[in-house]
JSON list of C-alpha atoms in Angstrom, two decimals:
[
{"chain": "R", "resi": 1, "resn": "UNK", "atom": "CA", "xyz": [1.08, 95.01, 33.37]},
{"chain": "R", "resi": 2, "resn": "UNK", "atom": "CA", "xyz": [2.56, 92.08, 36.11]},
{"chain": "R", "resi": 3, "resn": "UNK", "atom": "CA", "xyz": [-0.76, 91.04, 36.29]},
{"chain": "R", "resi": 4, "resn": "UNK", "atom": "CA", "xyz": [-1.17, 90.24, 32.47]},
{"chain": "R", "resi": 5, "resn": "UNK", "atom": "CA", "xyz": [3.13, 89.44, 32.62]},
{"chain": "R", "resi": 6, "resn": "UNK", "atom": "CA", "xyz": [2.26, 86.82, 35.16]},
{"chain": "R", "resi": 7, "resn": "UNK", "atom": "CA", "xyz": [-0.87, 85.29, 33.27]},
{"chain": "R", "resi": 8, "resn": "UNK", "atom": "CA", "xyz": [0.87, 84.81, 30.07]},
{"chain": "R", "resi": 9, "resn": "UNK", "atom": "CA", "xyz": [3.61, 82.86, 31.84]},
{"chain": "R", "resi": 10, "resn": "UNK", "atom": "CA", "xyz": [1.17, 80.46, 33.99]},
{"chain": "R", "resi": 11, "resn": "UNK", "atom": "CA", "xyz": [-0.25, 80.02, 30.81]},
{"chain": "R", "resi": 12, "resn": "UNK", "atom": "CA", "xyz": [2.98, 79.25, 28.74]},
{"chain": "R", "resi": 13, "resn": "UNK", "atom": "CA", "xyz": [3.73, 76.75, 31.71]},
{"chain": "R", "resi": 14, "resn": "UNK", "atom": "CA", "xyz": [0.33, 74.88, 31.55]},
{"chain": "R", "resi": 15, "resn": "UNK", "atom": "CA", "xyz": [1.06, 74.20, 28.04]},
{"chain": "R", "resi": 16, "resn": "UNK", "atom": "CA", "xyz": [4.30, 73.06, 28.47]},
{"chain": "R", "resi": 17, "resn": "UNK", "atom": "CA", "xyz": [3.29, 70.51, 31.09]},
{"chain": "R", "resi": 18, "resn": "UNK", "atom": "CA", "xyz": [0.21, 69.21, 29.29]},
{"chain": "R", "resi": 19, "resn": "UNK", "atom": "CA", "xyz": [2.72, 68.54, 26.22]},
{"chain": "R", "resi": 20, "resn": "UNK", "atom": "CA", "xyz": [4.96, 66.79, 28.39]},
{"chain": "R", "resi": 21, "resn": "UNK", "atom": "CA", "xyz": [2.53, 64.50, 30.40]},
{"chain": "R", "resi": 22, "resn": "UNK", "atom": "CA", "xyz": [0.54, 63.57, 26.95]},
{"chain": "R", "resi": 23, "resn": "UNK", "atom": "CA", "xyz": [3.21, 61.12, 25.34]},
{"chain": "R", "resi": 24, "resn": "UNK", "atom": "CA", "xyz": [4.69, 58.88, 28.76]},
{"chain": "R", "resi": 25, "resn": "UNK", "atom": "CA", "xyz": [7.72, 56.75, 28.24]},
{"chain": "R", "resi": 26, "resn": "UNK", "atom": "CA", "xyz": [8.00, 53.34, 28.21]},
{"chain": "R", "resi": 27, "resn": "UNK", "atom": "CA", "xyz": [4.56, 53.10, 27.06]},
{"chain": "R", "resi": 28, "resn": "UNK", "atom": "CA", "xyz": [3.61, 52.28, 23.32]},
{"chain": "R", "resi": 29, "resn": "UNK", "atom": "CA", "xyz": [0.47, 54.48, 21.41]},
{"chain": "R", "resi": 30, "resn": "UNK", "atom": "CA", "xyz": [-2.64, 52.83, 22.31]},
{"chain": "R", "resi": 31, "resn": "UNK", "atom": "CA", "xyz": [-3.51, 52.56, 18.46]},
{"chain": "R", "resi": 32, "resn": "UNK", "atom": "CA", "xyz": [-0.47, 49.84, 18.50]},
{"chain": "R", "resi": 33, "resn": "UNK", "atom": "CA", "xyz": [-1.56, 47.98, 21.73]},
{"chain": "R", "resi": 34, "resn": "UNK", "atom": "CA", "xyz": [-5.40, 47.69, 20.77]},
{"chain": "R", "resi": 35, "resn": "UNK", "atom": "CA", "xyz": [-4.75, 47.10, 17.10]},
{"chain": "R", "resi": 36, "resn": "UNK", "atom": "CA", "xyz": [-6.39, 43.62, 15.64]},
{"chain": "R", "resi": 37, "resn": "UNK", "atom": "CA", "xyz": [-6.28, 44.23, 11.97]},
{"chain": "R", "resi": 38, "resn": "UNK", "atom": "CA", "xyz": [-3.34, 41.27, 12.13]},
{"chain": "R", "resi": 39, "resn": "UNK", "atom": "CA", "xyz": [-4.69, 37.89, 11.95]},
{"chain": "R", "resi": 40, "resn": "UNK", "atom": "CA", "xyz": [-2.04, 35.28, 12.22]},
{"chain": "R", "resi": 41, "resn": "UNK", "atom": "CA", "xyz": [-5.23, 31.78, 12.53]},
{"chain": "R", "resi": 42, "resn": "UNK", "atom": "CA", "xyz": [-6.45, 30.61, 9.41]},
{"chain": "R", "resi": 43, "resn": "UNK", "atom": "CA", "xyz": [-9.98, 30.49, 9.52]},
{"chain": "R", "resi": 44, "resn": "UNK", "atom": "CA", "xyz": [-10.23, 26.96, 8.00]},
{"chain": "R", "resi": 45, "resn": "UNK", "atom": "CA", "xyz": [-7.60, 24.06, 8.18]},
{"chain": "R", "resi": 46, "resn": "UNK", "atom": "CA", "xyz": [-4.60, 24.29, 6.08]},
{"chain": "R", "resi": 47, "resn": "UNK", "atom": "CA", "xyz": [-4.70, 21.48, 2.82]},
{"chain": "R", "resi": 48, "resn": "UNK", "atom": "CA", "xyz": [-1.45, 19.74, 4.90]},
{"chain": "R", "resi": 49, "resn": "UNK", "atom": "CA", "xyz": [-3.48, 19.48, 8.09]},
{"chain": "R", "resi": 50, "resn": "UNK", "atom": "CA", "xyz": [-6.81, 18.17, 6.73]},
{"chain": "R", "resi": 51, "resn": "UNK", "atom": "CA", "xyz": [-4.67, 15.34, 5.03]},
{"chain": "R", "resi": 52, "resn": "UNK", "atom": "CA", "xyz": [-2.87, 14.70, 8.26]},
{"chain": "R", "resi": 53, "resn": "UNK", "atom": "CA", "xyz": [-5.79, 14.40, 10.27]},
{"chain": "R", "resi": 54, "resn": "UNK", "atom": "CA", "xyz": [-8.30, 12.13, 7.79]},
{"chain": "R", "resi": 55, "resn": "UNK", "atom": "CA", "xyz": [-6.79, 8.49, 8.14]},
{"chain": "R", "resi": 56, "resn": "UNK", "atom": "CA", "xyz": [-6.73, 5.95, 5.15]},
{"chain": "R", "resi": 57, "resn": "UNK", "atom": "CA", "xyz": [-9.44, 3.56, 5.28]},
{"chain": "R", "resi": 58, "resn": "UNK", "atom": "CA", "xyz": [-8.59, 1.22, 2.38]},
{"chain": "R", "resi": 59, "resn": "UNK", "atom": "CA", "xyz": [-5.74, 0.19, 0.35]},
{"chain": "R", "resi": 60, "resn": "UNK", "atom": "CA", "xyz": [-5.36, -0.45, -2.77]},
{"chain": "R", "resi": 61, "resn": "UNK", "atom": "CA", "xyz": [-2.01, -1.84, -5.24]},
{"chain": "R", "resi": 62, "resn": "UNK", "atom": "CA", "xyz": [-0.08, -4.40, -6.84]},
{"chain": "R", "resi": 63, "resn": "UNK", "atom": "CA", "xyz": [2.42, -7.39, -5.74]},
{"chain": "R", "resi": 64, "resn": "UNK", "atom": "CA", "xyz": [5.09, -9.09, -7.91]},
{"chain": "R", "resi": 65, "resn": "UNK", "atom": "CA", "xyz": [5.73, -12.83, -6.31]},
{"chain": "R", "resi": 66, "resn": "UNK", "atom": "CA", "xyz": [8.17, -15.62, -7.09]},
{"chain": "R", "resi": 67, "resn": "UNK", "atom": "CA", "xyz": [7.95, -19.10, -6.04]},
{"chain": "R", "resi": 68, "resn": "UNK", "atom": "CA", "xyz": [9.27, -22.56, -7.45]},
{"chain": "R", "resi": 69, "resn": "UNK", "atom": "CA", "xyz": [6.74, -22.21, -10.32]},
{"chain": "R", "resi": 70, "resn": "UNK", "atom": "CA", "xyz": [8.01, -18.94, -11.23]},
{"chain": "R", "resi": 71, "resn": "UNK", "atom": "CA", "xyz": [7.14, -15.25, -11.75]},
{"chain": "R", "resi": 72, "resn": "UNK", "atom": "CA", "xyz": [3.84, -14.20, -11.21]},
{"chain": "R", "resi": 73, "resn": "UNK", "atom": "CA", "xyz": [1.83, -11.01, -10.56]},
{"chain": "R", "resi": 74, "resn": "UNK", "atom": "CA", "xyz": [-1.38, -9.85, -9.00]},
{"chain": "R", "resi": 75, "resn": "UNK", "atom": "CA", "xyz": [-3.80, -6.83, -7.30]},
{"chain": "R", "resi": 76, "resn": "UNK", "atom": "CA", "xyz": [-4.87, -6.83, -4.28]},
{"chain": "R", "resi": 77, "resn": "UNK", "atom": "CA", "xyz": [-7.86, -4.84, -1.90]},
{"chain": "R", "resi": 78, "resn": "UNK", "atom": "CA", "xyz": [-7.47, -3.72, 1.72]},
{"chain": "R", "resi": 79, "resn": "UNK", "atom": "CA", "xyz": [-10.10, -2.12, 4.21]},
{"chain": "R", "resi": 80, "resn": "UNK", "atom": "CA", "xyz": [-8.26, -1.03, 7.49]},
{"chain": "R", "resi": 81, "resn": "UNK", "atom": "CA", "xyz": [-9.96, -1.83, 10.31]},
{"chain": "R", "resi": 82, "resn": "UNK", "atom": "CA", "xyz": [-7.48, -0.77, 13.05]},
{"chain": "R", "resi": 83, "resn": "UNK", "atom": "CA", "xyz": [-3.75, 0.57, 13.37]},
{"chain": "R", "resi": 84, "resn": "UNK", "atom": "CA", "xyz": [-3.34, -3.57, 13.79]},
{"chain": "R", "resi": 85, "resn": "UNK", "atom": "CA", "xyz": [-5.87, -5.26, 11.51]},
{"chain": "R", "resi": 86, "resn": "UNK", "atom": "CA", "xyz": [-7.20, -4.90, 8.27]},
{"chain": "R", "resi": 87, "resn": "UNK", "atom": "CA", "xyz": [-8.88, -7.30, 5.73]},
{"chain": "R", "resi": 88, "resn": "UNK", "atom": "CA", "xyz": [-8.05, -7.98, 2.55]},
{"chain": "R", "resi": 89, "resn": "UNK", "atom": "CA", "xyz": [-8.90, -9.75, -1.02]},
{"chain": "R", "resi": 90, "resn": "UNK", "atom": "CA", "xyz": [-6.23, -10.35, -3.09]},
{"chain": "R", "resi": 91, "resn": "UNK", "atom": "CA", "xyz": [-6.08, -11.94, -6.67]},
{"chain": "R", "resi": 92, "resn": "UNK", "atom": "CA", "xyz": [-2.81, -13.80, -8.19]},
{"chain": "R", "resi": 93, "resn": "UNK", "atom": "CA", "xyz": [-1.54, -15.36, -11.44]},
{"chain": "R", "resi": 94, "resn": "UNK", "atom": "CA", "xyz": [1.11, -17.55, -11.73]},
{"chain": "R", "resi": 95, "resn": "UNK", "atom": "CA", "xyz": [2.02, -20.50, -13.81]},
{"chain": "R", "resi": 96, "resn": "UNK", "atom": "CA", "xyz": [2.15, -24.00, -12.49]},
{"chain": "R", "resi": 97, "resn": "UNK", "atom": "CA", "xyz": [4.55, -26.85, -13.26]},
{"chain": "R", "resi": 98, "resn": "UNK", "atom": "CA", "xyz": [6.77, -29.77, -11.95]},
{"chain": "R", "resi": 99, "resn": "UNK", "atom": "CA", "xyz": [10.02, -28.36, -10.21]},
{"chain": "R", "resi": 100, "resn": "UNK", "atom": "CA", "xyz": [12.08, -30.55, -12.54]},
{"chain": "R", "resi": 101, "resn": "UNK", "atom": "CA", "xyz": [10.67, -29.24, -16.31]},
{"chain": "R", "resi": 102, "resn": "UNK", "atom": "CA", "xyz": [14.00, -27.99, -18.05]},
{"chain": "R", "resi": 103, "resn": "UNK", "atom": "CA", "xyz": [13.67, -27.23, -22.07]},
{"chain": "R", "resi": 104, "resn": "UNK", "atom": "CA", "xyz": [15.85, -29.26, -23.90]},
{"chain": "R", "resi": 105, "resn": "UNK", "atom": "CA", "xyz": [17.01, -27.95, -27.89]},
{"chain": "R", "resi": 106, "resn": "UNK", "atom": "CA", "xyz": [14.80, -29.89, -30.26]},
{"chain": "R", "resi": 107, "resn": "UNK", "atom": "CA", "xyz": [16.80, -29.87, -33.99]},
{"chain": "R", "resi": 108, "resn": "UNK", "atom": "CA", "xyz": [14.06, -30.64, -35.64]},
{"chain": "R", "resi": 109, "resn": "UNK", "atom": "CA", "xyz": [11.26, -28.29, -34.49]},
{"chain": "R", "resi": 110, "resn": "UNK", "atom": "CA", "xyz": [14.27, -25.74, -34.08]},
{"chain": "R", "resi": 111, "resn": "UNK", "atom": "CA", "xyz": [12.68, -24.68, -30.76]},
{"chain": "R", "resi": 112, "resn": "UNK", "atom": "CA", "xyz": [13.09, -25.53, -26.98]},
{"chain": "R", "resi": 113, "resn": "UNK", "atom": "CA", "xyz": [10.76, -27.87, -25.66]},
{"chain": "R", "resi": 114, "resn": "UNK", "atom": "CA", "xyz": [9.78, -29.99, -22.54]},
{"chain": "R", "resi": 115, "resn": "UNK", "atom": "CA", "xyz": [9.94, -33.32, -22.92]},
{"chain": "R", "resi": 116, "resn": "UNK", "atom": "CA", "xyz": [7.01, -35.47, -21.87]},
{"chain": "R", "resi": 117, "resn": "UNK", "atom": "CA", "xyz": [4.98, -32.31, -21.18]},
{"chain": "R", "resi": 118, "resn": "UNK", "atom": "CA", "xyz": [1.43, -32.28, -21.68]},
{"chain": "R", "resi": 119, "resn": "UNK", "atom": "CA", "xyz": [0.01, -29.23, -20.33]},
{"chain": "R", "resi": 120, "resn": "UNK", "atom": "CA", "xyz": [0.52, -25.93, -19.52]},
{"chain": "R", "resi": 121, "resn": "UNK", "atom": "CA", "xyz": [-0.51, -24.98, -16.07]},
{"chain": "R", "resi": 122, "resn": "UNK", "atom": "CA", "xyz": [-1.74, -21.50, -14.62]},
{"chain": "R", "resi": 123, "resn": "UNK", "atom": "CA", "xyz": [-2.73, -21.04, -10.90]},
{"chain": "R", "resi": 124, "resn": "UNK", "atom": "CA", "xyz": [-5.37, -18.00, -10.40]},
{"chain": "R", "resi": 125, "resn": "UNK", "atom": "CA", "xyz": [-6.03, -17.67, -6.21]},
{"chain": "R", "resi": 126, "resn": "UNK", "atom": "CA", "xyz": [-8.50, -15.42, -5.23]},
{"chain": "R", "resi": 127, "resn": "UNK", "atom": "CA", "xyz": [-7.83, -15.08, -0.96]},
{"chain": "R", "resi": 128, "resn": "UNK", "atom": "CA", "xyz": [-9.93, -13.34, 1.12]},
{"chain": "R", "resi": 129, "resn": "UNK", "atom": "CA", "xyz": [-8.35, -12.86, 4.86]},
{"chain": "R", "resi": 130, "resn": "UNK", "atom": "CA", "xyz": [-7.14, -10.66, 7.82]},
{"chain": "R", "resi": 131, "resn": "UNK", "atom": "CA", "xyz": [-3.77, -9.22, 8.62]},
{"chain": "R", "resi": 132, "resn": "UNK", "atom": "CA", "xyz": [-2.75, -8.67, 12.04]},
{"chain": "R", "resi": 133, "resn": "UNK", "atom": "CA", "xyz": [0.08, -6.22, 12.75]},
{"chain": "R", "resi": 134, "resn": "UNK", "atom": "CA", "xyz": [2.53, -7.52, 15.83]},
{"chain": "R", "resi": 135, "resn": "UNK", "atom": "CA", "xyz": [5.50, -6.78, 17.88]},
{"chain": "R", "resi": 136, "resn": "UNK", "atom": "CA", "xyz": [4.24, -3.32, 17.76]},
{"chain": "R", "resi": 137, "resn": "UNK", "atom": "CA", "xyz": [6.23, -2.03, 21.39]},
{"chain": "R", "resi": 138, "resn": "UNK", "atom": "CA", "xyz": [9.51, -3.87, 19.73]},
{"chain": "R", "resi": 139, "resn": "UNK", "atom": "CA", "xyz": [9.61, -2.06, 16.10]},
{"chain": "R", "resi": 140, "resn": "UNK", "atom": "CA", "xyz": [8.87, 1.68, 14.90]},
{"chain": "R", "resi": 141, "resn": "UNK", "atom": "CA", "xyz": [6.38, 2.47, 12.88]},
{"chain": "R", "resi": 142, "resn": "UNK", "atom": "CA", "xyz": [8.68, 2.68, 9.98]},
{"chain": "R", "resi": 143, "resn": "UNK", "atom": "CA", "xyz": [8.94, -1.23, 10.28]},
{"chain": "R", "resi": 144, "resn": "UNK", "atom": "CA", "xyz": [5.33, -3.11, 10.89]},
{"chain": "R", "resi": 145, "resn": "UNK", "atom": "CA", "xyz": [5.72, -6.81, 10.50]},
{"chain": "R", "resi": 146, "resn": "UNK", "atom": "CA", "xyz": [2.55, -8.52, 10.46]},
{"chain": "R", "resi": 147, "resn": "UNK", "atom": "CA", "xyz": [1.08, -12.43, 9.83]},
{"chain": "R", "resi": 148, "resn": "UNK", "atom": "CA", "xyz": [-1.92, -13.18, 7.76]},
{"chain": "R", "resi": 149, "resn": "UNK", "atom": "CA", "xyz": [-4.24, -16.29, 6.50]},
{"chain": "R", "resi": 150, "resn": "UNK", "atom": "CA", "xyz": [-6.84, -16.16, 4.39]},
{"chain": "R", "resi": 151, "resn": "UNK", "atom": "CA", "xyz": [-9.08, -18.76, 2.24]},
{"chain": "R", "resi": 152, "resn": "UNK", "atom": "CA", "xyz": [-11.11, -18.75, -1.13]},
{"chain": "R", "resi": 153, "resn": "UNK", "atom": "CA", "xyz": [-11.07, -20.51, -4.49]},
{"chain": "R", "resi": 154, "resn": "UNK", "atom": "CA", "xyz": [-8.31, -20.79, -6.58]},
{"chain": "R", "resi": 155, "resn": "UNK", "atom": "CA", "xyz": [-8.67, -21.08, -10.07]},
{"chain": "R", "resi": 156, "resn": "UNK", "atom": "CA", "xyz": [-6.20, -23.86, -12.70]},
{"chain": "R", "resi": 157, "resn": "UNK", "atom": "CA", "xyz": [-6.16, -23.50, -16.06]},
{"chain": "R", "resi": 158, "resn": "UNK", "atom": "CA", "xyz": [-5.21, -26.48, -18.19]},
{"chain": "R", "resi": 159, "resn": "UNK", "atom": "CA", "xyz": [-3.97, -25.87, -22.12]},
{"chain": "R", "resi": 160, "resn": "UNK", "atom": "CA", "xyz": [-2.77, -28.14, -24.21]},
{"chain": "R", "resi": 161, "resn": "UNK", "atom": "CA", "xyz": [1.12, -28.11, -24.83]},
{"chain": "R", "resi": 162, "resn": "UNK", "atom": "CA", "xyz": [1.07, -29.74, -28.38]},
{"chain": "R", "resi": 163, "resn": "UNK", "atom": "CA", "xyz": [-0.89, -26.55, -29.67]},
{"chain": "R", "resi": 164, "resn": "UNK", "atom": "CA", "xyz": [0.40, -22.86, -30.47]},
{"chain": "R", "resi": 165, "resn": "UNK", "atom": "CA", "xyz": [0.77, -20.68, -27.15]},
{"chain": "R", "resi": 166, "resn": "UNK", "atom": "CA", "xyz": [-2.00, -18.41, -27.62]},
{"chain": "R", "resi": 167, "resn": "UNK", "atom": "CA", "xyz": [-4.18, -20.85, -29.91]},
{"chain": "R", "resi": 168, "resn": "UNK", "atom": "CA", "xyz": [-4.29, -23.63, -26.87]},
{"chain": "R", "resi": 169, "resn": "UNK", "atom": "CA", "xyz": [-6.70, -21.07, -24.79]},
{"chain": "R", "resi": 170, "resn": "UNK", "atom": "CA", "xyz": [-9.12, -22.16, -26.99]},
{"chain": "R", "resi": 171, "resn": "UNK", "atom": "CA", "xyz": [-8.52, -25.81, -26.04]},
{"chain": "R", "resi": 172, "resn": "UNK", "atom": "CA", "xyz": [-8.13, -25.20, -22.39]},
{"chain": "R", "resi": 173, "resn": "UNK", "atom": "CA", "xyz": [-9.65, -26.57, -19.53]},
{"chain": "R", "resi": 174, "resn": "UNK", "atom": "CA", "xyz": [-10.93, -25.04, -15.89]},
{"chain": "R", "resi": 175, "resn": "UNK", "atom": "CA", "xyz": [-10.78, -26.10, -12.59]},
{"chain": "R", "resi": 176, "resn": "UNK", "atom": "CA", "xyz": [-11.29, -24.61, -9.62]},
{"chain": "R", "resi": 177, "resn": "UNK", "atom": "CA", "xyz": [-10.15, -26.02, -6.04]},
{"chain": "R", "resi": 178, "resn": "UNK", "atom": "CA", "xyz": [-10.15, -24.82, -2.35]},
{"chain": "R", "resi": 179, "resn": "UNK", "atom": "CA", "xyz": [-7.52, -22.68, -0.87]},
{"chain": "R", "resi": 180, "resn": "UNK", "atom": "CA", "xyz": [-6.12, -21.49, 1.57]},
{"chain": "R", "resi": 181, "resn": "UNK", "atom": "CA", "xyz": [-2.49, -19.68, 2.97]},
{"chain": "R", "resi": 182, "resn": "UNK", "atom": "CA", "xyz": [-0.49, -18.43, 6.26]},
{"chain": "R", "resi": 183, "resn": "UNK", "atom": "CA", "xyz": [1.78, -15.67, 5.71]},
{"chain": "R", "resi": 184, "resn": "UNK", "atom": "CA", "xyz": [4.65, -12.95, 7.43]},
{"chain": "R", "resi": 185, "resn": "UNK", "atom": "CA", "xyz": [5.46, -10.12, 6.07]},
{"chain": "R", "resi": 186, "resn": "UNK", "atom": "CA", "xyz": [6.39, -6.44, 7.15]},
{"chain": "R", "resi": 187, "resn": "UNK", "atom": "CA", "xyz": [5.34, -2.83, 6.05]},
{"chain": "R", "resi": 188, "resn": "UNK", "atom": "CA", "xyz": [7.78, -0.80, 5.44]},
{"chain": "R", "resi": 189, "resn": "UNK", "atom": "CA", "xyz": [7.40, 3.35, 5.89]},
{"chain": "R", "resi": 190, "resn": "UNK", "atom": "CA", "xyz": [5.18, 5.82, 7.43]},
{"chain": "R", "resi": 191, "resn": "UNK", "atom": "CA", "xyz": [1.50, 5.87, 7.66]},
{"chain": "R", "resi": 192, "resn": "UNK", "atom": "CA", "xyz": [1.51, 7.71, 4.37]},
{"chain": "R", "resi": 193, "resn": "UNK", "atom": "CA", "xyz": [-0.45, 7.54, 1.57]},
{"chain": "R", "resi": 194, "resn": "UNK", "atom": "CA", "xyz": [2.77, 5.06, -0.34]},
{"chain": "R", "resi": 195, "resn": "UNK", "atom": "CA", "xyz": [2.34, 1.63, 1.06]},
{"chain": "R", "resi": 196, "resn": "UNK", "atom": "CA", "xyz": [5.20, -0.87, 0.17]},
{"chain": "R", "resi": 197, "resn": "UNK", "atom": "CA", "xyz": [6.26, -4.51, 2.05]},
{"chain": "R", "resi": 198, "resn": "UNK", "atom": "CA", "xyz": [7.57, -7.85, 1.55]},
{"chain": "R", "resi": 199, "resn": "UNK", "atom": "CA", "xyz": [5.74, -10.98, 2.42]},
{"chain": "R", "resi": 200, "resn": "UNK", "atom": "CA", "xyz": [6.31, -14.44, 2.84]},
{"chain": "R", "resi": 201, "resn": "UNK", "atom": "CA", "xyz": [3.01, -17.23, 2.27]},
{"chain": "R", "resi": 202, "resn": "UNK", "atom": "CA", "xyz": [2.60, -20.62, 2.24]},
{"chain": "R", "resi": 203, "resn": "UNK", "atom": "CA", "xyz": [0.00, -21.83, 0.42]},
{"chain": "R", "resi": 204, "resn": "UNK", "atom": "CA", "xyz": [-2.34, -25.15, 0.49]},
{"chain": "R", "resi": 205, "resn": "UNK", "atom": "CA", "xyz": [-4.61, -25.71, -2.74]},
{"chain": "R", "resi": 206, "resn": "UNK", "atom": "CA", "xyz": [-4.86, -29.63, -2.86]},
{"chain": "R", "resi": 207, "resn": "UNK", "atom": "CA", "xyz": [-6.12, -30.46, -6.69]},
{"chain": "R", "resi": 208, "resn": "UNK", "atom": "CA", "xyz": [-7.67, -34.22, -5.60]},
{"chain": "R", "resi": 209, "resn": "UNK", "atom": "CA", "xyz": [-8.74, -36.86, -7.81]},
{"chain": "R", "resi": 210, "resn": "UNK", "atom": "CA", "xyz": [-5.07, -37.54, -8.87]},
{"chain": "R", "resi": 211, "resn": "UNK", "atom": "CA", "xyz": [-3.76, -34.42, -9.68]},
{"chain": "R", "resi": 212, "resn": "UNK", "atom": "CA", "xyz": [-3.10, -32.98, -12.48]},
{"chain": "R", "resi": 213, "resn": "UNK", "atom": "CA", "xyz": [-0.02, -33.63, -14.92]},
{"chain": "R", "resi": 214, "resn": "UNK", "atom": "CA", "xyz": [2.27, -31.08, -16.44]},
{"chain": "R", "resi": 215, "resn": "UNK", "atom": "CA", "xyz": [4.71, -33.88, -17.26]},
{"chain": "R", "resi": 216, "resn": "UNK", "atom": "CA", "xyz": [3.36, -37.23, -18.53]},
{"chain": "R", "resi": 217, "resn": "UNK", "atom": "CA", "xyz": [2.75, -39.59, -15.21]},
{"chain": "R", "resi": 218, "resn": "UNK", "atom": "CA", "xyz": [3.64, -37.04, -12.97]},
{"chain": "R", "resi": 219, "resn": "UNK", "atom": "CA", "xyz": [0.29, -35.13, -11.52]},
{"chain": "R", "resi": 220, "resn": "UNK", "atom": "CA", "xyz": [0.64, -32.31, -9.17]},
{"chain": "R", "resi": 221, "resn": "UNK", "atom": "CA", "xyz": [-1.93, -32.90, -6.62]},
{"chain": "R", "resi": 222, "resn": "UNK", "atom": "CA", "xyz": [-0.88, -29.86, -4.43]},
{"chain": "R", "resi": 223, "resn": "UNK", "atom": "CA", "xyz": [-0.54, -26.50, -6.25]},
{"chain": "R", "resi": 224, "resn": "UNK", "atom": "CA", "xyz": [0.27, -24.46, -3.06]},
{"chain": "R", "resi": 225, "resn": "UNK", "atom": "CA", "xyz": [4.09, -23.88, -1.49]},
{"chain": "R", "resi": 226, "resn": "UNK", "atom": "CA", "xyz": [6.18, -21.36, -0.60]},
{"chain": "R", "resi": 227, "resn": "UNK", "atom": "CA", "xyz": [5.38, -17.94, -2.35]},
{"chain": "R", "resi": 228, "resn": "UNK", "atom": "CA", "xyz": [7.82, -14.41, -1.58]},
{"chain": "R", "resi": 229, "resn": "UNK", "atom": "CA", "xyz": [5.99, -11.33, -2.72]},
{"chain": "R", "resi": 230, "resn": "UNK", "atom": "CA", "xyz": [6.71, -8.06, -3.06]},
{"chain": "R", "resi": 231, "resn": "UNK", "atom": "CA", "xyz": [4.04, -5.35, -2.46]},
{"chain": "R", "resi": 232, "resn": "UNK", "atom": "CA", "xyz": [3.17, -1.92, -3.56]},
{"chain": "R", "resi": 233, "resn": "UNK", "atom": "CA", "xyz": [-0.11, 0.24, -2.89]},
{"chain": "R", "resi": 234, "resn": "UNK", "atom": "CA", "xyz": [-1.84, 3.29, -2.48]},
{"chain": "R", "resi": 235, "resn": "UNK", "atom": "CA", "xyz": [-3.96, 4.35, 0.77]},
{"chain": "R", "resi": 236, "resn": "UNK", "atom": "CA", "xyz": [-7.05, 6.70, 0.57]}
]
């Protein structure tokens, strides 16, 4: 019977020390430490990364310009060939006209009109350059002023003042002159896909033969100067 007494209790202590020893403090269940059902890495680049890490190649947008003919408008193209250069081809429209034209009341027309003018003038550049970012160690990217020059034909369109506004196109007359401009400008923001600067050219498109006349005896014969633009684009 103290044989059997003595059994049961080595047996009752084995258990109790098994129990113990299984579950060790400090220590967390090994179903928790070798568990990989948790994936925190996408397996393919987020949307914001991919358009982080593709650059912009070419440029595309608009520029509004005045100069001492006027308001005028254009498009222009860009292919970036560097963080400093790119080339570009850019198209404008502006009129063209003697800095002294003023309209003057006419009573018996009942309409403004210039006197002594004989033609209305329209100046269509087409440039074709490179633009070279500098002072890049002085200025942040958030300011990139660069200089430009670029050449190509510009377009003149004559019409004849006497006749209606719209009617003279049929009347009108083409010429088309070299060109050619120096410029400074600046970027302004990021490297995003929004591009937006200012710009300052001056432009050389000698006419030749003359000139040209606006105003009766006085021919342009240089439809270039000083043109301020202001440009807006899109990069992809």
């Amino acid at each position: 019977m103290k044989i059997v007494t003595s059994l049961l209790t080595l047996f009752i202590i084995s258990f109790c020390f098994e129990v113990i020893h299984a579950q060790q403090t400090g220590r967390a269940p090994d179903i928790l430490v070798n568990d990989t059902n948790i994936v925190f890495i996408s397996p393919r680049p987020l949307l914001e990364d991919s358009l982080v890490t593709i650059p912009a190649k070419y440029i595309i947008g608009m520029n509004i310009f005045i100069s001492g003919n006027g308001y005028g408008g254009g498009a222009f193209y860009q292919r970036i060939i560097s963080k400093s250069m790119l080339l570009f081809a850019d198209l404008g429209i502006s009129g063209a006209r003697n800095t002294d034209e003023q309209e003057l009341y006419d009573p018996y027309s009942n309409s403004y009109l210039v006197p002594e003018k004989i033609n209305r003038l329209y100046l269509l550049p087409l440039m074709f350059g490179v633009q070279y970012r500098v002072l890049s160690d002085v200025f942040t990217d958030s300011f990139r002023p660069f200089v430009g020059i670029g050449i190509g034909p510009a377009c003149i369109i004559a019409t004849p003042y006497k006749r209606e506004f719209f009617s003279s196109f049929g009347y009108s007359t083409l010429y088309v002159k070299p060109g050619g401009f120096i410029g400074i400008g600046a970027n302004i923001g990021g490297f995003g896909r929004n591009v937006s600067g200012i710009s300052m050219r001056y432009y050389i498109i000698p006419f030749g033969n003359g000139g040209l006349e606006s105003i009766r005896n006085l021919p342009i014969t240089d439809f270039g100067g000083i043109f301020l633009a202001l440009n807006i684009g899109w990069a992809y």
